[in-house]
Amino acid sequence: MAQSEAHSTKAATISSQAPTISKVGERTLRRTSAWLLLFFLLLGELGAVWDREWHAFVGRDQFWTPPHTLIYTCVSGAGILALVMVLWETYRYRKQTPGVDAQSTVAIFRFFHAPLGFTVLGFGALLALISAPLDNYWHELYGIDIALWAPFHMMGVTGGFIGMLGMVYVFASEASIQRQSKETPRRWLGLTALEIGIIMAMASILNYVLTGFLQFPMVSIGTIHISTYPLPLITGCITFMVAVLRTTQKPGTATLLTLLLTLHTIVVELFVPWAIRVSVAQQGIPYRTASYVPQFSLAYAFLPVAFLLSALMIDVLAYRYKRTTGNLNISTRQNVILGVIISIPILIITPFILFSYTVYAPVILPEAGIPIVASQMGIAIIGTVIVALAMGALGAWLGEDFGDIWRWSKH
């Protein structure tokens, strides 16, 4: 009798532990997949910059150039992994596996159920892959095209951007689940591994913005030309500086984001010019201009330094506000005003850093050899400042909304 009771007690204990073990397994599965996806993201981001420079220095003689091979290998790997996760999570959802429910998944076409981040990432990868043969067909029709704005370039860029946003959702949802559980994870600089993953994914998105920022068109007012490249820099940087603070609730993360972005650009500049020179030598193909050979650019490598002052400003304000109120979340109005203020250093410092990198570094470019009309110059300067400040306000507003979503969403 006593032996039977002991056996029943042991069976009950094992049964009660099963849901807990299953939830732990679910967390491990999603987090391992997240880090694998981040690996694909980082390599794909490197391939995107390599492809931009390959077009500029070499051109495009075939589809399977070395950077294209890297890009589409990474996109395919990420897409397949996302698809596997969607199918596997759907299966586990229908089995009512603990940890896989309506709180941690979203419905897709009323049949599939999977975490939102993997779903978004999968659709982004699919869009990028569909763009590949269409972009190749475009090149066969129209030849070399190094402009960002070709339709199927934009389709691929959009797919990549959607996939990167999905990557942030993947890490953010796991961080939210971890935060609301009894788990006590190890921390570095006050951040969990998942929060560091969020920051790394955001840094990758910002580096992606830098890939094509100089391809933005110029606006002309009479004989005055205005470079629009500061607009994506201001909007992107401020969006993610605010978002990373709202997501992690840790002062200092905006600066950390900027430093990680700087690390990205340094690695890119160390790798890409070298990779182009080696590939060209091995394949025996000519440069588009024989004297135009890629070299390490100090200006591009340290371009994120232009954002450092803005990051420090927002972090100092967050630190002081949190010490005073116990919460670093300022009101939307204050946040928008902050976005306007911190956009000014980016607008001023960036052209100085880019001066040796491109002739289009100055934001205001008068037509060479033509006298400057004072009224046109005044309109150009005032208009540029107003639009730049508006982009800063927009970035702060977007960062607040996305940051709050990423802070609390468990999907």
Short mmCIF file of C-alpha atoms in Angstrom, two decimals:
data_model
loop_
_atom_site.label_atom_id
_atom_site.label_comp_id
_atom_site.label_asym_id
_atom_site.label_seq_id
_atom_site.Cartn_x
_atom_site.Cartn_y
_atom_site.Cartn_z
CA MET A 1 0.00 0.00 0.00
CA ALA A 2 2.76 2.41 0.98
CA GLN A 3 4.66 1.50 -2.19
CA SER A 4 1.56 2.21 -4.32
CA GLU A 5 1.10 5.65 -2.67
CA ALA A 6 4.77 6.49 -3.26
CA HIS A 7 4.44 5.51 -6.92
CA SER A 8 1.31 7.68 -7.30
CA THR A 9 3.03 10.65 -5.66
CA LYS A 10 6.04 10.32 -7.97
CA ALA A 11 3.78 10.10 -11.04
CA ALA A 12 1.85 13.19 -9.94
CA THR A 13 5.10 15.11 -9.44
CA ILE A 14 6.36 14.17 -12.90
CA SER A 15 2.98 15.13 -14.40
CA SER A 16 3.02 18.54 -12.69
CA GLN A 17 6.57 19.20 -13.88
CA ALA A 18 5.78 18.35 -17.51
CA PRO A 19 4.20 21.74 -18.43
CA THR A 20 7.12 23.57 -16.83
CA ILE A 21 9.66 21.48 -18.73
CA SER A 22 7.71 22.05 -21.94
CA LYS A 23 7.68 25.82 -21.41
CA VAL A 24 11.43 25.81 -20.78
CA GLY A 25 11.89 23.84 -24.00
CA GLU A 26 9.75 26.36 -25.88
CA ARG A 27 11.84 29.26 -24.59
CA THR A 28 15.07 27.48 -25.52
CA LEU A 29 13.77 26.74 -29.02
CA ARG A 30 12.72 30.32 -29.73
CA ARG A 31 15.84 31.90 -28.25
CA THR A 32 18.23 29.58 -30.06
CA SER A 33 16.40 30.35 -33.30
CA ALA A 34 16.61 34.07 -32.54
CA TRP A 35 20.40 33.99 -32.23
CA LEU A 36 20.73 31.93 -35.42
CA LEU A 37 18.57 34.47 -37.24
CA LEU A 38 20.70 37.31 -35.89
CA PHE A 39 23.77 35.55 -37.31
CA PHE A 40 22.11 35.44 -40.75
CA LEU A 41 21.08 39.08 -40.34
CA LEU A 42 24.61 40.27 -39.58
CA LEU A 43 26.09 38.42 -42.56
CA GLY A 44 23.28 39.60 -44.85
CA GLU A 45 23.82 43.18 -43.73
CA LEU A 46 27.52 42.83 -44.57
CA GLY A 47 26.55 41.45 -47.97
CA ALA A 48 24.26 44.43 -48.64
CA VAL A 49 27.08 46.95 -48.19
CA TRP A 50 29.42 44.72 -50.21
CA ASP A 51 26.84 44.64 -53.02
CA ARG A 52 26.50 48.43 -53.00
CA GLU A 53 30.26 48.86 -53.33
CA TRP A 54 30.50 46.05 -55.90
CA HIS A 55 28.01 47.90 -58.13
CA ALA A 56 29.97 51.13 -57.70
CA PHE A 57 33.47 49.74 -58.32
CA VAL A 58 32.91 46.70 -60.55
CA GLY A 59 29.40 46.89 -61.97
CA ARG A 60 27.29 43.81 -62.55
CA ASP A 61 28.27 41.20 -65.11
CA GLN A 62 26.16 38.34 -63.71
CA PHE A 63 23.61 37.58 -61.01
CA TRP A 64 25.82 35.36 -58.84
CA THR A 65 28.36 37.96 -57.84
CA PRO A 66 30.13 37.24 -54.51
CA PRO A 67 27.99 39.74 -52.53
CA HIS A 68 24.78 38.42 -54.11
CA THR A 69 25.80 34.90 -53.12
CA LEU A 70 26.28 36.00 -49.51
CA ILE A 71 23.05 38.02 -49.41
CA TYR A 72 20.76 35.36 -50.84
CA THR A 73 22.37 32.56 -48.87
CA CYS A 74 21.61 34.47 -45.68
CA VAL A 75 18.11 35.48 -46.80
CA SER A 76 17.34 31.87 -47.76
CA GLY A 77 18.71 30.57 -44.47
CA ALA A 78 16.69 33.07 -42.45
CA GLY A 79 13.57 32.43 -44.51
CA ILE A 80 13.80 28.65 -44.17
CA LEU A 81 14.39 28.90 -40.42
CA ALA A 82 11.40 31.25 -40.04
CA LEU A 83 9.23 28.87 -42.09
CA VAL A 84 10.28 25.88 -39.98
CA MET A 85 9.45 27.84 -36.82
CA VAL A 86 6.02 28.82 -38.15
CA LEU A 87 5.17 25.22 -39.08
CA TRP A 88 6.55 23.77 -35.85
CA GLU A 89 4.82 26.34 -33.66
CA THR A 90 1.55 25.72 -35.50
CA TYR A 91 1.88 22.01 -34.76
CA ARG A 92 2.65 22.69 -31.09
CA TYR A 93 -0.21 25.20 -30.85
CA ARG A 94 -2.70 22.62 -32.09
CA LYS A 95 -1.29 20.09 -29.61
CA GLN A 96 -1.92 22.73 -26.89
CA THR A 97 1.70 22.60 -25.81
CA PRO A 98 2.29 24.76 -22.69
CA GLY A 99 3.89 28.07 -23.64
CA VAL A 100 2.42 28.01 -27.17
CA ASP A 101 -0.94 29.75 -26.95
CA ALA A 102 -2.83 32.86 -28.04
CA GLN A 103 -0.69 34.97 -25.69
CA SER A 104 2.61 34.05 -27.36
CA THR A 105 1.54 33.56 -31.00
CA VAL A 106 -0.52 35.28 -33.68
CA ALA A 107 -2.89 33.69 -36.18
CA ILE A 108 -1.77 33.66 -39.83
CA PHE A 109 -4.46 33.13 -42.47
CA ARG A 110 -6.66 31.65 -39.70
CA PHE A 111 -4.70 28.42 -39.84
CA PHE A 112 -1.08 28.92 -38.82
CA HIS A 113 -0.05 30.11 -35.36
CA ALA A 114 3.46 31.41 -34.68
CA PRO A 115 5.32 34.18 -32.84
CA LEU A 116 4.84 37.57 -34.52
CA GLY A 117 8.56 38.17 -35.01
CA PHE A 118 9.18 34.94 -36.92
CA THR A 119 6.09 35.64 -39.03
CA VAL A 120 7.16 39.18 -39.96
CA LEU A 121 10.72 38.03 -40.63
CA GLY A 122 9.50 35.20 -42.84
CA PHE A 123 7.38 37.51 -44.99
CA GLY A 124 10.33 39.93 -45.28
CA ALA A 125 12.64 37.13 -46.43
CA LEU A 126 10.01 35.92 -48.91
CA LEU A 127 9.68 39.41 -50.39
CA ALA A 128 13.47 39.73 -50.72
CA LEU A 129 13.74 36.32 -52.41
CA ILE A 130 10.92 37.09 -54.87
CA SER A 131 12.69 40.33 -55.80
CA ALA A 132 15.89 38.48 -56.80
CA PRO A 133 14.80 36.99 -60.18
CA LEU A 134 12.80 40.14 -60.96
CA ASP A 135 15.84 42.32 -60.26
CA ASN A 136 17.94 40.05 -62.48
CA TYR A 137 15.40 40.43 -65.29
CA TRP A 138 15.48 44.22 -64.81
CA HIS A 139 19.27 44.22 -65.19
CA GLU A 140 19.05 42.07 -68.33
CA LEU A 141 16.68 44.63 -69.83
CA TYR A 142 18.41 47.84 -68.73
CA GLY A 143 21.99 46.85 -67.89
CA ILE A 144 24.06 48.09 -64.97
CA ASP A 145 22.05 50.08 -62.49
CA ILE A 146 23.66 51.26 -59.27
CA ALA A 147 20.74 53.44 -58.19
CA LEU A 148 18.85 52.43 -55.07
CA TRP A 149 15.51 53.40 -56.56
CA ALA A 150 15.19 50.72 -59.25
CA PRO A 151 11.81 49.04 -58.53
CA PHE A 152 13.13 45.59 -57.67
CA HIS A 153 16.02 47.03 -55.67
CA MET A 154 13.36 48.75 -53.58
CA MET A 155 11.39 45.52 -53.33
CA GLY A 156 14.45 43.72 -51.98
CA VAL A 157 15.35 46.60 -49.66
CA THR A 158 11.80 46.66 -48.30
CA GLY A 159 11.88 42.90 -47.71
CA GLY A 160 15.19 43.21 -45.88
CA PHE A 161 13.87 46.03 -43.71
CA ILE A 162 10.71 44.08 -42.83
CA GLY A 163 12.83 41.06 -41.93
CA MET A 164 15.06 43.14 -39.65
CA LEU A 165 12.04 44.59 -37.86
CA GLY A 166 10.83 41.03 -37.37
CA MET A 167 14.19 40.25 -35.77
CA VAL A 168 13.60 43.00 -33.17
CA TYR A 169 10.14 41.56 -32.47
CA VAL A 170 11.63 38.09 -31.92
CA PHE A 171 14.08 39.27 -29.26
CA ALA A 172 11.65 41.78 -27.73
CA SER A 173 8.87 39.23 -27.20
CA GLU A 174 11.25 36.79 -25.54
CA ALA A 175 12.65 39.58 -23.35
CA SER A 176 9.10 40.55 -22.35
CA ILE A 177 8.21 36.95 -21.47
CA GLN A 178 11.44 36.61 -19.49
CA ARG A 179 10.79 39.89 -17.67
CA GLN A 180 7.30 38.82 -16.61
CA SER A 181 8.42 35.37 -15.44
CA LYS A 182 10.28 34.33 -12.30
CA GLU A 183 13.47 33.85 -14.30
CA THR A 184 16.57 35.67 -13.00
CA PRO A 185 18.88 35.86 -16.02
CA ARG A 186 22.52 36.83 -15.98
CA ARG A 187 23.20 40.46 -16.87
CA TRP A 188 26.00 42.38 -18.55
CA LEU A 189 26.05 46.18 -18.05
CA GLY A 190 22.63 45.72 -16.48
CA LEU A 191 21.24 44.11 -19.64
CA THR A 192 20.09 40.54 -20.24
CA ALA A 193 21.33 38.60 -23.28
CA LEU A 194 17.93 39.09 -24.93
CA GLU A 195 18.07 42.86 -24.40
CA ILE A 196 21.55 42.89 -25.93
CA GLY A 197 20.05 40.97 -28.86
CA ILE A 198 17.44 43.72 -29.25
CA ILE A 199 20.16 46.39 -29.37
CA MET A 200 22.24 44.38 -31.86
CA ALA A 201 19.22 43.97 -34.15
CA MET A 202 18.49 47.71 -33.95
CA ALA A 203 22.14 48.51 -34.74
CA SER A 204 21.86 46.26 -37.81
CA ILE A 205 18.80 48.19 -39.00
CA LEU A 206 20.65 51.49 -38.62
CA ASN A 207 23.62 50.09 -40.53
CA TYR A 208 21.15 49.04 -43.22
CA VAL A 209 19.95 52.66 -43.37
CA LEU A 210 23.56 53.77 -43.90
CA THR A 211 23.86 51.37 -46.84
CA GLY A 212 21.77 53.58 -49.12
CA PHE A 213 21.57 56.97 -47.43
CA LEU A 214 23.73 58.73 -50.05
CA GLN A 215 21.42 57.43 -52.80
CA PHE A 216 18.62 59.72 -51.65
CA PRO A 217 17.73 62.35 -54.28
CA MET A 218 18.62 66.03 -54.25
CA VAL A 219 16.05 68.82 -54.14
CA SER A 220 16.69 71.99 -56.13
CA ILE A 221 15.55 75.52 -55.36
CA GLY A 222 16.67 77.64 -58.30
CA THR A 223 20.44 77.17 -58.51
CA ILE A 224 20.67 75.73 -54.98
CA HIS A 225 20.74 71.95 -54.55
CA ILE A 226 19.84 70.35 -51.21
CA SER A 227 21.10 66.90 -50.19
CA THR A 228 18.37 64.85 -48.53
CA TYR A 229 20.67 62.20 -47.05
CA PRO A 230 20.41 63.65 -43.48
CA LEU A 231 16.68 62.86 -43.39
CA PRO A 232 16.91 59.04 -43.17
CA LEU A 233 19.84 59.39 -40.76
CA ILE A 234 17.93 61.71 -38.43
CA THR A 235 14.67 59.76 -38.57
CA GLY A 236 16.29 56.34 -38.22
CA CYS A 237 18.73 57.25 -35.47
CA ILE A 238 16.23 59.10 -33.30
CA THR A 239 13.56 56.41 -33.80
CA PHE A 240 15.82 53.67 -32.49
CA MET A 241 17.53 55.77 -29.81
CA VAL A 242 14.13 56.48 -28.27
CA ALA A 243 12.87 52.94 -28.95
CA VAL A 244 15.83 51.23 -27.28
CA LEU A 245 15.34 53.33 -24.13
CA ARG A 246 11.60 52.64 -23.99
CA THR A 247 12.14 48.93 -24.65
CA THR A 248 14.91 48.26 -22.13
CA GLN A 249 14.13 51.05 -19.64
CA LYS A 250 17.90 51.41 -19.16
CA PRO A 251 19.64 54.82 -19.44
CA GLY A 252 22.80 54.45 -21.49
CA THR A 253 21.34 52.10 -24.10
CA ALA A 254 21.09 54.84 -26.76
CA THR A 255 24.84 55.39 -26.43
CA LEU A 256 25.47 51.64 -26.45
CA LEU A 257 23.38 51.39 -29.63
CA THR A 258 25.55 54.07 -31.26
CA LEU A 259 28.77 52.34 -30.19
CA LEU A 260 27.54 49.00 -31.59
CA LEU A 261 26.64 50.77 -34.84
CA THR A 262 30.19 52.18 -34.95
CA LEU A 263 31.54 48.66 -34.49
CA HIS A 264 29.37 47.54 -37.42
CA THR A 265 30.66 50.27 -39.74
CA ILE A 266 34.29 49.64 -38.78
CA VAL A 267 33.93 45.91 -39.51
CA VAL A 268 32.21 46.71 -42.81
CA GLU A 269 35.00 49.05 -43.89
CA LEU A 270 37.67 46.56 -42.89
CA PHE A 271 36.00 43.74 -44.83
CA VAL A 272 34.30 45.17 -47.93
CA PRO A 273 37.18 46.96 -49.74
CA TRP A 274 39.44 43.97 -49.07
CA ALA A 275 36.79 41.50 -50.26
CA ILE A 276 36.27 43.43 -53.50
CA ARG A 277 39.99 43.60 -54.26
CA VAL A 278 40.44 39.87 -53.58
CA SER A 279 37.36 38.87 -55.63
CA VAL A 280 38.37 41.06 -58.57
CA ALA A 281 41.90 39.62 -58.54
CA GLN A 282 40.69 36.01 -58.32
CA GLN A 283 38.08 36.38 -61.06
CA GLY A 284 40.31 38.50 -63.30
CA ILE A 285 37.62 41.10 -63.94
CA PRO A 286 38.28 44.82 -64.46
CA TYR A 287 37.11 47.73 -62.34
CA ARG A 288 34.67 50.13 -63.95
CA THR A 289 37.38 52.79 -63.63
CA ALA A 290 40.91 51.38 -63.49
CA SER A 291 42.16 54.03 -61.06
CA TYR A 292 39.08 53.75 -58.83
CA VAL A 293 40.02 50.95 -56.39
CA PRO A 294 38.20 50.47 -53.04
CA GLN A 295 40.11 51.45 -49.91
CA PHE A 296 39.32 51.72 -46.21
CA SER A 297 37.38 54.94 -45.52
CA LEU A 298 37.90 56.45 -42.09
CA ALA A 299 34.96 58.80 -42.65
CA TYR A 300 32.47 55.99 -43.31
CA ALA A 301 33.89 53.76 -40.57
CA PHE A 302 33.35 56.46 -37.94
CA LEU A 303 30.23 58.06 -39.39
CA PRO A 304 28.13 57.01 -36.32
CA VAL A 305 30.26 59.39 -34.23
CA ALA A 306 27.95 62.05 -35.69
CA PHE A 307 25.11 60.50 -33.69
CA LEU A 308 27.03 60.14 -30.43
CA LEU A 309 26.23 63.58 -29.01
CA SER A 310 22.51 63.06 -29.61
CA ALA A 311 22.70 59.64 -27.93
CA LEU A 312 24.48 61.09 -24.90
CA MET A 313 21.91 63.88 -24.64
CA ILE A 314 18.98 61.48 -24.62
CA ASP A 315 20.70 59.12 -22.16
CA VAL A 316 21.61 61.90 -19.71
CA LEU A 317 18.04 63.20 -19.79
CA ALA A 318 16.67 59.67 -19.26
CA TYR A 319 19.04 59.08 -16.34
CA ARG A 320 18.14 62.35 -14.61
CA TYR A 321 14.42 61.89 -15.23
CA LYS A 322 14.51 58.34 -13.87
CA ARG A 323 16.37 59.47 -10.74
CA THR A 324 13.78 62.18 -10.15
CA THR A 325 10.57 60.31 -10.96
CA GLY A 326 11.59 56.64 -10.89
CA ASN A 327 10.52 56.30 -14.53
CA LEU A 328 12.37 57.39 -17.67
CA ASN A 329 9.23 57.58 -19.86
CA ILE A 330 8.64 61.26 -20.54
CA SER A 331 5.38 62.49 -22.07
CA THR A 332 4.78 62.37 -25.82
CA ARG A 333 5.03 66.16 -26.03
CA GLN A 334 8.36 66.20 -24.20
CA ASN A 335 9.57 63.33 -26.34
CA VAL A 336 8.75 65.12 -29.59
CA ILE A 337 10.53 68.27 -28.37
CA LEU A 338 13.53 66.13 -27.44
CA GLY A 339 13.51 64.64 -30.94
CA VAL A 340 13.65 68.13 -32.43
CA ILE A 341 16.57 69.14 -30.19
CA ILE A 342 18.74 66.05 -30.71
CA SER A 343 18.28 66.19 -34.49
CA ILE A 344 20.36 69.39 -34.60
CA PRO A 345 23.76 67.78 -33.79
CA ILE A 346 23.18 65.08 -36.41
CA LEU A 347 22.36 67.69 -39.06
CA ILE A 348 25.44 69.77 -38.21
CA ILE A 349 28.10 67.12 -37.50
CA THR A 350 27.37 64.58 -40.27
CA PRO A 351 28.52 66.76 -43.23
CA PHE A 352 31.86 67.44 -41.51
CA ILE A 353 32.55 63.73 -41.04
CA LEU A 354 31.53 62.91 -44.63
CA PHE A 355 33.56 65.76 -46.17
CA SER A 356 36.40 63.46 -47.27
CA TYR A 357 34.02 60.65 -48.28
CA THR A 358 31.79 62.33 -50.86
CA VAL A 359 31.48 65.63 -52.73
CA TYR A 360 27.82 65.62 -51.72
CA ALA A 361 28.65 65.94 -48.02
CA PRO A 362 27.48 69.59 -47.74
CA VAL A 363 23.73 69.70 -47.27
CA ILE A 364 23.46 72.95 -49.26
CA LEU A 365 25.18 72.80 -52.67
CA PRO A 366 25.13 75.96 -54.84
CA GLU A 367 25.51 75.47 -58.60
CA ALA A 368 29.18 75.86 -59.49
CA GLY A 369 30.10 79.03 -61.37
CA ILE A 370 26.72 80.72 -60.84
CA PRO A 371 26.26 83.64 -58.41
CA ILE A 372 24.31 82.73 -55.29
CA VAL A 373 20.90 84.36 -54.97
CA ALA A 374 20.45 85.36 -51.33
CA SER A 375 16.70 84.73 -51.30
CA GLN A 376 17.13 81.21 -52.70
CA MET A 377 19.86 80.43 -50.19
CA GLY A 378 17.67 81.69 -47.33
CA ILE A 379 14.73 79.56 -48.42
CA ALA A 380 17.01 76.53 -48.84
CA ILE A 381 18.53 76.88 -45.36
CA ILE A 382 15.23 77.57 -43.58
CA GLY A 383 13.43 74.79 -45.45
CA THR A 384 16.22 72.29 -44.74
CA VAL A 385 16.24 73.06 -41.02
CA ILE A 386 12.44 72.87 -40.71
CA VAL A 387 12.22 69.53 -42.52
CA ALA A 388 15.16 68.08 -40.55
CA LEU A 389 13.61 69.10 -37.23
CA ALA A 390 10.26 67.66 -38.34
CA MET A 391 11.99 64.35 -39.13
CA GLY A 392 13.51 64.41 -35.64
CA ALA A 393 10.06 64.90 -34.11
CA LEU A 394 8.66 62.09 -36.27
CA GLY A 395 11.50 59.78 -35.24
CA ALA A 396 10.90 60.46 -31.55
CA TRP A 397 7.18 59.78 -31.91
CA LEU A 398 7.77 56.54 -33.82
CA GLY A 399 10.43 55.46 -31.32
CA GLU A 400 8.06 55.99 -28.41
CA ASP A 401 5.31 53.90 -29.99
CA PHE A 402 7.54 51.07 -31.20
CA GLY A 403 9.49 51.06 -27.94
CA ASP A 404 6.34 50.63 -25.87
CA ILE A 405 5.14 47.83 -28.16
CA TRP A 406 8.46 46.01 -27.94
CA ARG A 407 8.55 46.49 -24.17
CA TRP A 408 5.29 44.69 -23.49
CA SER A 409 4.42 42.47 -26.46
CA LYS A 410 4.73 38.73 -25.79
CA HIS A 411 3.51 37.65 -29.22
#
